[in-house]
PDB file of C-alpha atoms in Angstrom:
ATOM      1  CA  UNK A   1       2.775  23.166  26.239  1.00 70.00           C
ATOM      2  CA  UNK A   2       1.436  20.223  24.353  1.00 87.00           C
ATOM      3  CA  UNK A   3       1.773  20.978  20.331  1.00 94.00           C
ATOM      4  CA  UNK A   4      -1.398  20.628  18.433  1.00 97.00           C
ATOM      5  CA  UNK A   5      -1.693  18.101  15.599  1.00 98.00           C
ATOM      6  CA  UNK A   6      -2.582  18.851  12.090  1.00 98.00           C
ATOM      7  CA  UNK A   7      -4.620  16.017  10.623  1.00 98.00           C
ATOM      8  CA  UNK A   8      -3.905  15.435   6.978  1.00 98.00           C
ATOM      9  CA  UNK A   9      -6.123  12.525   6.626  1.00 98.00           C
ATOM     10  CA  UNK A  10      -9.541  13.750   7.646  1.00 98.00           C
ATOM     11  CA  UNK A  11     -12.784  12.677   5.769  1.00 98.00           C
ATOM     12  CA  UNK A  12     -16.127  14.065   5.447  1.00 98.00           C
ATOM     13  CA  UNK A  13     -19.564  12.980   3.858  1.00 98.00           C
ATOM     14  CA  UNK A  14     -22.557  14.690   2.759  1.00 98.00           C
ATOM     15  CA  UNK A  15     -26.288  13.105   2.334  1.00 97.00           C
ATOM     16  CA  UNK A  16     -26.116  13.744  -1.449  1.00 97.00           C
ATOM     17  CA  UNK A  17     -22.638  12.027  -1.655  1.00 98.00           C
ATOM     18  CA  UNK A  18     -23.986   8.891   0.290  1.00 98.00           C
ATOM     19  CA  UNK A  19     -27.190   8.526  -1.720  1.00 98.00           C
ATOM     20  CA  UNK A  20     -25.276   8.873  -5.030  1.00 98.00           C
ATOM     21  CA  UNK A  21     -22.691   6.086  -3.590  1.00 98.00           C
ATOM     22  CA  UNK A  22     -25.616   3.954  -2.402  1.00 98.00           C
ATOM     23  CA  UNK A  23     -27.374   4.412  -5.683  1.00 98.00           C
ATOM     24  CA  UNK A  24     -24.118   2.822  -7.314  1.00 97.00           C
ATOM     25  CA  UNK A  25     -24.282  -0.168  -5.196  1.00 97.00           C
ATOM     26  CA  UNK A  26     -22.158   1.035  -2.215  1.00 97.00           C
ATOM     27  CA  UNK A  27     -24.284   0.110   0.683  1.00 97.00           C
ATOM     28  CA  UNK A  28     -21.420  -1.563   2.494  1.00 96.00           C
ATOM     29  CA  UNK A  29     -18.526   0.439   1.036  1.00 97.00           C
ATOM     30  CA  UNK A  30     -15.234  -1.583   0.787  1.00 96.00           C
ATOM     31  CA  UNK A  31     -16.786  -4.101   2.895  1.00 96.00           C
ATOM     32  CA  UNK A  32     -17.467  -1.855   5.948  1.00 97.00           C
ATOM     33  CA  UNK A  33     -20.616  -2.316   7.858  1.00 95.00           C
ATOM     34  CA  UNK A  34     -22.207   0.818   6.378  1.00 96.00           C
ATOM     35  CA  UNK A  35     -21.853   4.788   6.072  1.00 98.00           C
ATOM     36  CA  UNK A  36     -20.344   7.204   8.999  1.00 98.00           C
ATOM     37  CA  UNK A  37     -21.973  10.008  10.091  1.00 97.00           C
ATOM     38  CA  UNK A  38     -20.291  13.670   9.931  1.00 98.00           C
ATOM     39  CA  UNK A  39     -20.954  17.019  10.727  1.00 98.00           C
ATOM     40  CA  UNK A  40     -18.548  19.982  11.012  1.00 98.00           C
ATOM     41  CA  UNK A  41     -19.653  20.451  14.688  1.00 98.00           C
ATOM     42  CA  UNK A  42     -19.026  16.673  15.600  1.00 98.00           C
ATOM     43  CA  UNK A  43     -15.689  16.970  13.902  1.00 98.00           C
ATOM     44  CA  UNK A  44     -14.730  20.305  15.763  1.00 98.00           C
ATOM     45  CA  UNK A  45     -15.508  18.693  19.055  1.00 98.00           C
ATOM     46  CA  UNK A  46     -13.213  15.576  18.521  1.00 98.00           C
ATOM     47  CA  UNK A  47     -10.630  18.176  17.270  1.00 98.00           C
ATOM     48  CA  UNK A  48     -10.732  20.224  20.403  1.00 98.00           C
ATOM     49  CA  UNK A  49     -10.777  16.871  22.511  1.00 97.00           C
ATOM     50  CA  UNK A  50      -7.748  15.541  20.877  1.00 96.00           C
ATOM     51  CA  UNK A  51      -5.550  18.498  20.523  1.00 97.00           C
ATOM     52  CA  UNK A  52      -6.169  18.864  16.710  1.00 98.00           C
ATOM     53  CA  UNK A  53      -5.575  22.218  15.365  1.00 98.00           C
ATOM     54  CA  UNK A  54      -6.410  21.862  11.749  1.00 98.00           C
ATOM     55  CA  UNK A  55      -7.830  18.677   9.711  1.00 98.00           C
ATOM     56  CA  UNK A  56      -7.636  18.576   5.897  1.00 98.00           C
ATOM     57  CA  UNK A  57     -10.957  17.446   4.497  1.00 98.00           C
ATOM     58  CA  UNK A  58     -11.144  15.005   1.929  1.00 98.00           C
ATOM     59  CA  UNK A  59     -13.643  12.472   0.365  1.00 98.00           C
ATOM     60  CA  UNK A  60     -12.622   8.826   1.244  1.00 98.00           C
ATOM     61  CA  UNK A  61     -13.065   5.643  -1.010  1.00 98.00           C
ATOM     62  CA  UNK A  62     -15.071   4.747  -3.029  1.00 98.00           C
ATOM     63  CA  UNK A  63     -14.450   8.126  -4.192  1.00 98.00           C
ATOM     64  CA  UNK A  64     -16.816  10.476  -6.604  1.00 98.00           C
ATOM     65  CA  UNK A  65     -16.552   8.236  -9.807  1.00 98.00           C
ATOM     66  CA  UNK A  66     -19.427   5.496 -10.329  1.00 98.00           C
ATOM     67  CA  UNK A  67     -19.275   4.625 -13.737  1.00 97.00           C
ATOM     68  CA  UNK A  68     -20.280   7.948 -15.726  1.00 98.00           C
ATOM     69  CA  UNK A  69     -18.185  10.762 -16.202  1.00 98.00           C
ATOM     70  CA  UNK A  70     -20.550  13.313 -16.263  1.00 98.00           C
ATOM     71  CA  UNK A  71     -22.252  12.441 -13.043  1.00 98.00           C
ATOM     72  CA  UNK A  72     -18.835  12.221 -11.574  1.00 98.00           C
ATOM     73  CA  UNK A  73     -17.787  15.571 -12.672  1.00 98.00           C
ATOM     74  CA  UNK A  74     -21.016  17.108 -10.704  1.00 98.00           C
ATOM     75  CA  UNK A  75     -20.374  15.044  -7.801  1.00 98.00           C
ATOM     76  CA  UNK A  76     -16.936  16.195  -7.464  1.00 98.00           C
ATOM     77  CA  UNK A  77     -17.691  19.774  -7.867  1.00 98.00           C
ATOM     78  CA  UNK A  78     -20.750  19.370  -5.115  1.00 98.00           C
ATOM     79  CA  UNK A  79     -18.600  17.712  -2.965  1.00 98.00           C
ATOM     80  CA  UNK A  80     -15.473  20.205  -3.444  1.00 98.00           C
ATOM     81  CA  UNK A  81     -17.693  23.181  -2.889  1.00 98.00           C
ATOM     82  CA  UNK A  82     -19.333  21.863  -0.056  1.00 98.00           C
ATOM     83  CA  UNK A  83     -15.970  21.444   1.945  1.00 98.00           C
ATOM     84  CA  UNK A  84     -14.801  24.836   0.865  1.00 98.00           C
ATOM     85  CA  UNK A  85     -17.875  25.986   2.815  1.00 98.00           C
ATOM     86  CA  UNK A  86     -16.878  24.190   5.786  1.00 98.00           C
ATOM     87  CA  UNK A  87     -13.335  25.546   5.581  1.00 98.00           C
ATOM     88  CA  UNK A  88     -14.444  28.981   5.222  1.00 98.00           C
ATOM     89  CA  UNK A  89     -17.076  29.069   8.054  1.00 98.00           C
ATOM     90  CA  UNK A  90     -14.293  27.987  10.477  1.00 98.00           C
ATOM     91  CA  UNK A  91     -11.233  29.760   9.554  1.00 96.00           C
ATOM     92  CA  UNK A  92      -7.917  27.992  10.448  1.00 96.00           C
ATOM     93  CA  UNK A  93      -9.599  24.675  11.551  1.00 98.00           C
ATOM     94  CA  UNK A  94      -9.935  22.961   8.263  1.00 98.00           C
ATOM     95  CA  UNK A  95      -8.306  22.809   4.967  1.00 98.00           C
ATOM     96  CA  UNK A  96      -9.212  20.812   1.845  1.00 98.00           C
ATOM     97  CA  UNK A  97      -8.083  18.278  -0.599  1.00 98.00           C
ATOM     98  CA  UNK A  98     -10.080  18.534  -3.801  1.00 98.00           C
ATOM     99  CA  UNK A  99     -11.782  14.963  -5.033  1.00 98.00           C
ATOM    100  CA  UNK A 100     -11.119  14.427  -8.909  1.00 98.00           C
ATOM    101  CA  UNK A 101     -13.480  12.601 -11.294  1.00 98.00           C
ATOM    102  CA  UNK A 102     -10.614  10.088 -12.120  1.00 98.00           C
ATOM    103  CA  UNK A 103     -10.263   8.331 -14.393  1.00 98.00           C
ATOM    104  CA  UNK A 104     -11.937  11.040 -16.436  1.00 98.00           C
ATOM    105  CA  UNK A 105      -8.685  13.159 -17.590  1.00 98.00           C
ATOM    106  CA  UNK A 106     -10.615  16.162 -19.017  1.00 98.00           C
ATOM    107  CA  UNK A 107     -12.962  16.337 -16.050  1.00 98.00           C
ATOM    108  CA  UNK A 108      -9.925  15.773 -13.474  1.00 98.00           C
ATOM    109  CA  UNK A 109      -7.846  18.765 -15.497  1.00 98.00           C
ATOM    110  CA  UNK A 110     -11.082  20.917 -15.270  1.00 98.00           C
ATOM    111  CA  UNK A 111     -11.459  20.300 -11.378  1.00 98.00           C
ATOM    112  CA  UNK A 112      -7.764  20.814 -10.755  1.00 98.00           C
ATOM    113  CA  UNK A 113      -8.041  24.292 -12.139  1.00 98.00           C
ATOM    114  CA  UNK A 114     -11.315  25.339 -10.565  1.00 98.00           C
ATOM    115  CA  UNK A 115     -10.273  23.669  -7.236  1.00 98.00           C
ATOM    116  CA  UNK A 116      -6.906  25.088  -6.934  1.00 98.00           C
ATOM    117  CA  UNK A 117      -7.428  28.526  -8.580  1.00 98.00           C
ATOM    118  CA  UNK A 118     -10.970  29.271  -7.777  1.00 98.00           C
ATOM    119  CA  UNK A 119     -11.921  27.569  -4.494  1.00 98.00           C
ATOM    120  CA  UNK A 120      -8.442  27.671  -2.948  1.00 98.00           C
ATOM    121  CA  UNK A 121      -8.302  23.996  -1.986  1.00 98.00           C
ATOM    122  CA  UNK A 122      -4.923  22.806  -0.451  1.00 98.00           C
ATOM    123  CA  UNK A 123      -4.327  20.063  -2.783  1.00 98.00           C
ATOM    124  CA  UNK A 124      -5.940  17.134  -4.504  1.00 98.00           C
ATOM    125  CA  UNK A 125      -7.086  13.545  -3.075  1.00 98.00           C
ATOM    126  CA  UNK A 126      -7.296  10.681  -5.404  1.00 98.00           C
ATOM    127  CA  UNK A 127      -7.249   6.790  -5.113  1.00 98.00           C
ATOM    128  CA  UNK A 128      -4.909   4.192  -5.552  1.00 98.00           C
ATOM    129  CA  UNK A 129      -6.801   2.922  -8.538  1.00 98.00           C
ATOM    130  CA  UNK A 130      -9.695   4.007 -10.705  1.00 98.00           C
ATOM    131  CA  UNK A 131     -11.787   1.048 -11.392  1.00 96.00           C
ATOM    132  CA  UNK A 132      -8.845  -1.239 -11.525  1.00 97.00           C
ATOM    133  CA  UNK A 133      -6.630   1.575 -13.464  1.00 98.00           C
ATOM    134  CA  UNK A 134      -3.421   2.147 -11.451  1.00 98.00           C
ATOM    135  CA  UNK A 135      -1.841   5.502 -11.246  1.00 98.00           C
ATOM    136  CA  UNK A 136       1.499   4.301 -13.423  1.00 98.00           C
ATOM    137  CA  UNK A 137      -0.847   3.960 -16.516  1.00 98.00           C
ATOM    138  CA  UNK A 138       0.225   6.421 -19.274  1.00 98.00           C
ATOM    139  CA  UNK A 139      -3.513   7.327 -19.553  1.00 98.00           C
ATOM    140  CA  UNK A 140      -2.690   9.681 -16.282  1.00 98.00           C
ATOM    141  CA  UNK A 141       0.180  11.496 -17.854  1.00 98.00           C
ATOM    142  CA  UNK A 142      -1.999  14.783 -18.441  1.00 98.00           C
ATOM    143  CA  UNK A 143      -3.088  15.062 -14.785  1.00 98.00           C
ATOM    144  CA  UNK A 144       0.378  14.272 -13.520  1.00 98.00           C
ATOM    145  CA  UNK A 145       1.929  16.985 -15.660  1.00 98.00           C
ATOM    146  CA  UNK A 146      -0.597  19.448 -14.721  1.00 98.00           C
ATOM    147  CA  UNK A 147       0.021  18.797 -10.889  1.00 98.00           C
ATOM    148  CA  UNK A 148       3.534  18.752 -11.336  1.00 98.00           C
ATOM    149  CA  UNK A 149       3.450  22.327 -12.903  1.00 98.00           C
ATOM    150  CA  UNK A 150       1.630  23.552 -10.015  1.00 98.00           C
ATOM    151  CA  UNK A 151       3.858  21.933  -7.539  1.00 98.00           C
ATOM    152  CA  UNK A 152       0.596  20.556  -5.921  1.00 98.00           C
ATOM    153  CA  UNK A 153       0.112  18.105  -2.981  1.00 98.00           C
ATOM    154  CA  UNK A 154      -1.444  14.757  -4.048  1.00 98.00           C
ATOM    155  CA  UNK A 155      -3.360  12.574  -1.109  1.00 98.00           C
ATOM    156  CA  UNK A 156      -3.406   8.928  -2.236  1.00 98.00           C
ATOM    157  CA  UNK A 157      -6.052   7.260  -0.572  1.00 98.00           C
ATOM    158  CA  UNK A 158      -6.150   3.424  -0.723  1.00 98.00           C
ATOM    159  CA  UNK A 159      -9.419   1.972  -2.123  1.00 98.00           C
ATOM    160  CA  UNK A 160     -10.629  -1.797  -3.117  1.00 97.00           C
ATOM    161  CA  UNK A 161      -8.507  -3.337  -5.613  1.00 97.00           C
ATOM    162  CA  UNK A 162      -9.936  -5.084  -8.483  1.00 96.00           C
ATOM    163  CA  UNK A 163     -11.950  -8.630  -7.773  1.00 95.00           C
ATOM    164  CA  UNK A 164     -11.591  -7.149  -4.207  1.00 94.00           C
ATOM    165  CA  UNK A 165     -14.669  -9.403  -3.326  1.00 91.00           C
ATOM    166  CA  UNK A 166     -12.766 -12.462  -3.926  1.00 93.00           C
ATOM    167  CA  UNK A 167      -9.586 -11.979  -2.286  1.00 93.00           C
ATOM    168  CA  UNK A 168     -10.870 -10.262   0.825  1.00 93.00           C
ATOM    169  CA  UNK A 169     -12.554 -13.552   2.082  1.00 93.00           C
ATOM    170  CA  UNK A 170     -15.007 -11.553   3.597  1.00 92.00           C
ATOM    171  CA  UNK A 171     -13.185  -8.962   5.670  1.00 95.00           C
ATOM    172  CA  UNK A 172     -13.564  -5.264   5.537  1.00 96.00           C
ATOM    173  CA  UNK A 173     -11.066  -4.378   3.125  1.00 97.00           C
ATOM    174  CA  UNK A 174      -9.521  -1.492   4.732  1.00 97.00           C
ATOM    175  CA  UNK A 175      -7.881  -3.832   7.052  1.00 97.00           C
ATOM    176  CA  UNK A 176      -5.703  -5.565   4.591  1.00 96.00           C
ATOM    177  CA  UNK A 177      -6.316  -4.732   1.038  1.00 97.00           C
ATOM    178  CA  UNK A 178      -6.014  -1.088   1.383  1.00 98.00           C
ATOM    179  CA  UNK A 179      -2.425  -1.560   3.051  1.00 98.00           C
ATOM    180  CA  UNK A 180      -1.849  -3.678  -0.014  1.00 98.00           C
ATOM    181  CA  UNK A 181      -3.139  -1.499  -2.497  1.00 98.00           C
ATOM    182  CA  UNK A 182      -1.224   1.529  -1.147  1.00 98.00           C
ATOM    183  CA  UNK A 183       2.105  -0.524  -1.982  1.00 98.00           C
ATOM    184  CA  UNK A 184       0.722  -1.516  -5.151  1.00 98.00           C
ATOM    185  CA  UNK A 185      -0.246   1.859  -6.274  1.00 98.00           C
ATOM    186  CA  UNK A 186       3.061   3.265  -5.168  1.00 98.00           C
ATOM    187  CA  UNK A 187       5.148   0.577  -6.835  1.00 97.00           C
ATOM    188  CA  UNK A 188       3.227   1.255 -10.206  1.00 97.00           C
ATOM    189  CA  UNK A 189       4.099   5.005 -10.029  1.00 98.00           C
ATOM    190  CA  UNK A 190       7.578   4.014  -9.425  1.00 96.00           C
ATOM    191  CA  UNK A 191       8.178   1.344 -12.140  1.00 94.00           C
ATOM    192  CA  UNK A 192       6.512   3.793 -14.614  1.00 95.00           C
ATOM    193  CA  UNK A 193       8.933   6.400 -13.626  1.00 94.00           C
ATOM    194  CA  UNK A 194       6.489   8.899 -12.450  1.00 97.00           C
ATOM    195  CA  UNK A 195       8.260   9.965  -9.369  1.00 96.00           C
ATOM    196  CA  UNK A 196      11.266  10.977 -11.293  1.00 95.00           C
ATOM    197  CA  UNK A 197       9.398  12.628 -14.385  1.00 96.00           C
ATOM    198  CA  UNK A 198       6.939  14.868 -12.393  1.00 98.00           C
ATOM    199  CA  UNK A 199       9.353  15.648  -9.196  1.00 97.00           C
ATOM    200  CA  UNK A 200       7.126  18.862  -8.397  1.00 98.00           C
ATOM    201  CA  UNK A 201       4.245  16.678  -7.059  1.00 98.00           C
ATOM    202  CA  UNK A 202       4.161  16.349  -3.388  1.00 98.00           C
ATOM    203  CA  UNK A 203       2.717  12.787  -2.945  1.00 98.00           C
ATOM    204  CA  UNK A 204       1.162  11.815   0.425  1.00 98.00           C
ATOM    205  CA  UNK A 205       0.482   8.032   0.875  1.00 98.00           C
ATOM    206  CA  UNK A 206      -1.544   7.016   4.089  1.00 98.00           C
ATOM    207  CA  UNK A 207      -1.086   4.418   6.839  1.00 98.00           C
ATOM    208  CA  UNK A 208       2.510   4.616   7.037  1.00 98.00           C
ATOM    209  CA  UNK A 209       2.730   3.409   3.727  1.00 97.00           C
ATOM    210  CA  UNK A 210       0.888   0.390   4.454  1.00 97.00           C
ATOM    211  CA  UNK A 211       3.090  -2.759   3.327  1.00 98.00           C
ATOM    212  CA  UNK A 212       5.471  -0.725   1.627  1.00 97.00           C
ATOM    213  CA  UNK A 213       8.300  -0.199   4.133  1.00 97.00           C
ATOM    214  CA  UNK A 214       8.429  -4.117   4.597  1.00 96.00           C
ATOM    215  CA  UNK A 215       8.483  -4.544   0.550  1.00 96.00           C
ATOM    216  CA  UNK A 216      10.930  -1.989  -0.281  1.00 95.00           C
ATOM    217  CA  UNK A 217      14.156  -3.917  -0.543  1.00 93.00           C
ATOM    218  CA  UNK A 218      12.334  -6.659  -2.620  1.00 94.00           C
ATOM    219  CA  UNK A 219      10.600  -4.085  -4.786  1.00 94.00           C
ATOM    220  CA  UNK A 220      14.369  -2.818  -5.593  1.00 91.00           C
ATOM    221  CA  UNK A 221      15.493  -6.412  -6.178  1.00 90.00           C
ATOM    222  CA  UNK A 222      12.707  -6.979  -9.058  1.00 90.00           C
ATOM    223  CA  UNK A 223      13.362  -3.389 -10.277  1.00 87.00           C
ATOM    224  CA  UNK A 224      17.280  -4.147 -10.829  1.00 85.00           C
ATOM    225  CA  UNK A 225      17.475  -7.770 -11.264  1.00 83.00           C
ATOM    226  CA  UNK A 226      14.841  -8.698 -13.349  1.00 77.00           C
ATOM    227  CA  UNK A 227      13.229  -5.493 -14.961  1.00 65.00           C
ATOM    228  CA  UNK A 228      16.396  -4.129 -16.093  1.00 65.00           C
ATOM    229  CA  UNK A 229      15.068  -0.674 -14.914  1.00 64.00           C
ATOM    230  CA  UNK A 230      17.895   2.020 -15.376  1.00 65.00           C
ATOM    231  CA  UNK A 231      16.156   5.061 -13.246  1.00 69.00           C
ATOM    232  CA  UNK A 232      18.675   7.355 -12.007  1.00 73.00           C
ATOM    233  CA  UNK A 233      17.542   6.968  -8.305  1.00 81.00           C
ATOM    234  CA  UNK A 234      17.160   3.912  -6.258  1.00 85.00           C
ATOM    235  CA  UNK A 235      14.043   2.437  -5.032  1.00 89.00           C
ATOM    236  CA  UNK A 236      14.932   3.512  -1.311  1.00 90.00           C
ATOM    237  CA  UNK A 237      15.815   7.348  -2.659  1.00 92.00           C
ATOM    238  CA  UNK A 238      12.723   7.837  -4.571  1.00 94.00           C
ATOM    239  CA  UNK A 239      10.169   6.447  -1.788  1.00 96.00           C
ATOM    240  CA  UNK A 240      12.008   8.633   0.884  1.00 96.00           C
ATOM    241  CA  UNK A 241      10.864  11.418  -1.411  1.00 97.00           C
ATOM    242  CA  UNK A 242       7.245  10.569  -0.274  1.00 98.00           C
ATOM    243  CA  UNK A 243       5.204  12.159   2.267  1.00 98.00           C
ATOM    244  CA  UNK A 244       3.505   9.259   4.781  1.00 98.00           C
ATOM    245  CA  UNK A 245       0.910   9.736   7.389  1.00 98.00           C
ATOM    246  CA  UNK A 246       0.344   7.960  10.527  1.00 98.00           C
ATOM    247  CA  UNK A 247      -3.452   7.015  10.303  1.00 98.00           C
ATOM    248  CA  UNK A 248      -4.551   3.684  11.778  1.00 97.00           C
ATOM    249  CA  UNK A 249      -1.933   1.983  14.186  1.00 96.00           C
ATOM    250  CA  UNK A 250       1.078   3.651  13.923  1.00 97.00           C
ATOM    251  CA  UNK A 251       2.498   1.915  17.160  1.00 97.00           C
ATOM    252  CA  UNK A 252       4.182  -0.081  18.212  1.00 96.00           C
ATOM    253  CA  UNK A 253       5.151  -1.506  14.747  1.00 96.00           C
ATOM    254  CA  UNK A 254       3.875   0.373  11.735  1.00 97.00           C
ATOM    255  CA  UNK A 255       6.028   3.800  12.385  1.00 97.00           C
ATOM    256  CA  UNK A 256       9.113   1.944  13.504  1.00 97.00           C
ATOM    257  CA  UNK A 257       9.052  -0.211  10.071  1.00 97.00           C
ATOM    258  CA  UNK A 258       8.520   3.248   8.105  1.00 97.00           C
ATOM    259  CA  UNK A 259      11.400   4.798  10.272  1.00 97.00           C
ATOM    260  CA  UNK A 260      13.744   1.786   9.329  1.00 96.00           C
ATOM    261  CA  UNK A 261      12.789   1.785   5.549  1.00 96.00           C
ATOM    262  CA  UNK A 262      12.485   5.418   4.806  1.00 96.00           C
ATOM    263  CA  UNK A 263      13.178   7.649   7.924  1.00 96.00           C
ATOM    264  CA  UNK A 264      10.865  10.161   9.635  1.00 97.00           C
ATOM    265  CA  UNK A 265      11.907  13.130   7.753  1.00 97.00           C
ATOM    266  CA  UNK A 266       8.427  13.338   5.783  1.00 98.00           C
ATOM    267  CA  UNK A 267       6.140  11.951   8.454  1.00 98.00           C
ATOM    268  CA  UNK A 268       2.778  13.519   8.970  1.00 98.00           C
ATOM    269  CA  UNK A 269      -0.180  13.094  11.298  1.00 98.00           C
ATOM    270  CA  UNK A 270      -3.639  11.450  10.254  1.00 98.00           C
ATOM    271  CA  UNK A 271      -6.622  10.506  11.944  1.00 98.00           C
ATOM    272  CA  UNK A 272      -8.672   9.104   9.440  1.00 98.00           C
ATOM    273  CA  UNK A 273     -11.885  10.274  10.942  1.00 98.00           C
ATOM    274  CA  UNK A 274     -15.052   9.923  10.252  1.00 98.00           C
ATOM    275  CA  UNK A 275     -14.410   6.461   8.887  1.00 98.00           C
ATOM    276  CA  UNK A 276     -12.238   5.468  11.960  1.00 98.00           C
ATOM    277  CA  UNK A 277     -14.921   6.323  15.000  1.00 97.00           C
ATOM    278  CA  UNK A 278     -14.085   8.908  17.868  1.00 97.00           C
ATOM    279  CA  UNK A 279     -13.305   6.916  20.631  1.00 97.00           C
ATOM    280  CA  UNK A 280     -10.296   4.927  18.142  1.00 97.00           C
ATOM    281  CA  UNK A 281      -9.056   8.457  17.074  1.00 98.00           C
ATOM    282  CA  UNK A 282      -8.717   9.027  20.999  1.00 97.00           C
ATOM    283  CA  UNK A 283      -6.921   5.770  21.276  1.00 97.00           C
ATOM    284  CA  UNK A 284      -4.595   6.303  18.510  1.00 97.00           C
ATOM    285  CA  UNK A 285      -3.663   9.621  19.773  1.00 97.00           C
ATOM    286  CA  UNK A 286      -3.048   8.267  23.368  1.00 97.00           C
ATOM    287  CA  UNK A 287      -0.918   5.713  21.973  1.00 97.00           C
ATOM    288  CA  UNK A 288       1.205   8.092  19.898  1.00 97.00           C
ATOM    289  CA  UNK A 289       1.558  10.228  22.856  1.00 96.00           C
ATOM    290  CA  UNK A 290       2.574   7.548  24.809  1.00 96.00           C
ATOM    291  CA  UNK A 291       5.314   6.340  22.326  1.00 96.00           C
ATOM    292  CA  UNK A 292       7.356   9.448  22.665  1.00 91.00           C
ATOM    293  CA  UNK A 293      10.799   9.095  23.004  1.00 88.00           C
ATOM    294  CA  UNK A 294      12.810  10.921  25.786  1.00 87.00           C
ATOM    295  CA  UNK A 295      15.329  13.738  24.152  1.00 89.00           C
ATOM    296  CA  UNK A 296      13.308  13.474  21.045  1.00 92.00           C
ATOM    297  CA  UNK A 297      10.887  15.813  19.539  1.00 95.00           C
ATOM    298  CA  UNK A 298       7.586  14.461  20.280  1.00 96.00           C
ATOM    299  CA  UNK A 299       5.568  13.047  17.768  1.00 97.00           C
ATOM    300  CA  UNK A 300       3.347  15.796  17.674  1.00 97.00           C
ATOM    301  CA  UNK A 301       5.957  18.282  17.320  1.00 97.00           C
ATOM    302  CA  UNK A 302       7.670  16.455  14.682  1.00 97.00           C
ATOM    303  CA  UNK A 303       4.605  15.766  12.482  1.00 98.00           C
ATOM    304  CA  UNK A 304       3.338  19.603  12.780  1.00 98.00           C
ATOM    305  CA  UNK A 305       6.549  20.513  11.854  1.00 97.00           C
ATOM    306  CA  UNK A 306       6.509  18.452   8.724  1.00 98.00           C
ATOM    307  CA  UNK A 307       2.837  19.398   7.912  1.00 98.00           C
ATOM    308  CA  UNK A 308       3.767  23.119   7.969  1.00 97.00           C
ATOM    309  CA  UNK A 309       6.362  22.430   5.593  1.00 97.00           C
ATOM    310  CA  UNK A 310       4.072  20.028   3.117  1.00 98.00           C
ATOM    311  CA  UNK A 311       1.173  22.623   3.344  1.00 97.00           C
ATOM    312  CA  UNK A 312       3.306  26.226   3.631  1.00 93.00           C
ATOM    313  CA  UNK A 313      -0.335  27.952   3.500  1.00 90.00           C
ATOM    314  CA  UNK A 314      -0.796  26.728   7.187  1.00 90.00           C
ATOM    315  CA  UNK A 315       1.843  29.171   8.231  1.00 84.00           C
ATOM    316  CA  UNK A 316       0.286  32.026   6.787  1.00 69.00           C
ATOM    317  CA  UNK A 317      -3.091  30.899   8.552  1.00 57.00           C
ATOM    318  CA  UNK A 318      -1.209  30.889  11.955  1.00 52.00           C
ATOM    319  CA  UNK A 319       0.182  34.260  11.645  1.00 47.00           C
TER     320      UNK A 319
END
C-alpha cells in the first residue's frame, strides 16, 4: 500500500488577499506572471489524485504586510480565520500555519496568541525577510522568545530580497532569488545565534534549503576564520537541526545535495501548490516516486514519518 504524503508547503489565496496585494503594487508578485487561483475543492482534488492525505495551508510571498501595520494586522487576522474555517470544514485534510504581520512586533505577538491559542493553528509562517529586515535582526527577539517558549513550528518561506528588480535580470524571482534568500536568512539567523538561543523553535526551510547545502562549508569557514564566532555548535550541527521540505525540483540533484550536507533525518514533503500548477505537482510527485531507493523506506514513508514527528497533532487526528 502506498503511503500517503503530508504536505507542509501548501498555499492558498483569497479574493480579499489578492485585492489587497494588488492595491499595494503586487500585480506580478515576485516577478511571476500573475496570481494563481485556489479553492478548497480544487486543492482536495489534487490531493486525492496525488496521494496527499493532509496539506498545511499558508500564505506565500509577498505575505500580508504591505507597509501599514494596522492594515497588515487586519489582513493577517482575516486570512488566518479563513484558513481555519477551511480546516474545520474538512477534518483531517488540512492544517494551518498562521500568517504574522512582520515586521510589526506587537501585532505579531498578538496574532501568535490568537492563532495558536484560539484558532488552533499548527504553527506560524513567516518570510525570509520583512521589507529587507532579515531574521537575525534583534528587532525580532520578542517574537523568537515567544515562539521558543511555545515550542512552535515556524515555516520560513522565501520572498524577494531588497533591490530584487535590479538583480533578478527580469527573471521570476522564485527561480533563483528565493533559493538564495533562504540561504541568506538561515545564515543571518545562524550568525546572530538565534538557533542556539531559542532551541525550542522548530524551523522549517523550503526547497531543500535552497543553495544552503552547497554553501554550508563556506559559511562555516567565514564564521570561524574571519568572524571569530564562538558558538558552541558547528555550522553543520546547527543546520542539521532545521527541517527542510522537498518543494520544487527535489531530484535528481537537490535532495542528494541536502543529504550529503545535513542528512535526511528532518526531511519533509512540500508541493508548493497553488503557486506550483497542478500538472507540475503531479510531475514532481512522479519524480519522487521514481527516485525511491531499493531496500530503503520510500520517500513517501520517510517524509510522512518525519512530518508526524514535526507535527504531533497529526497523530491524534489519525487515531
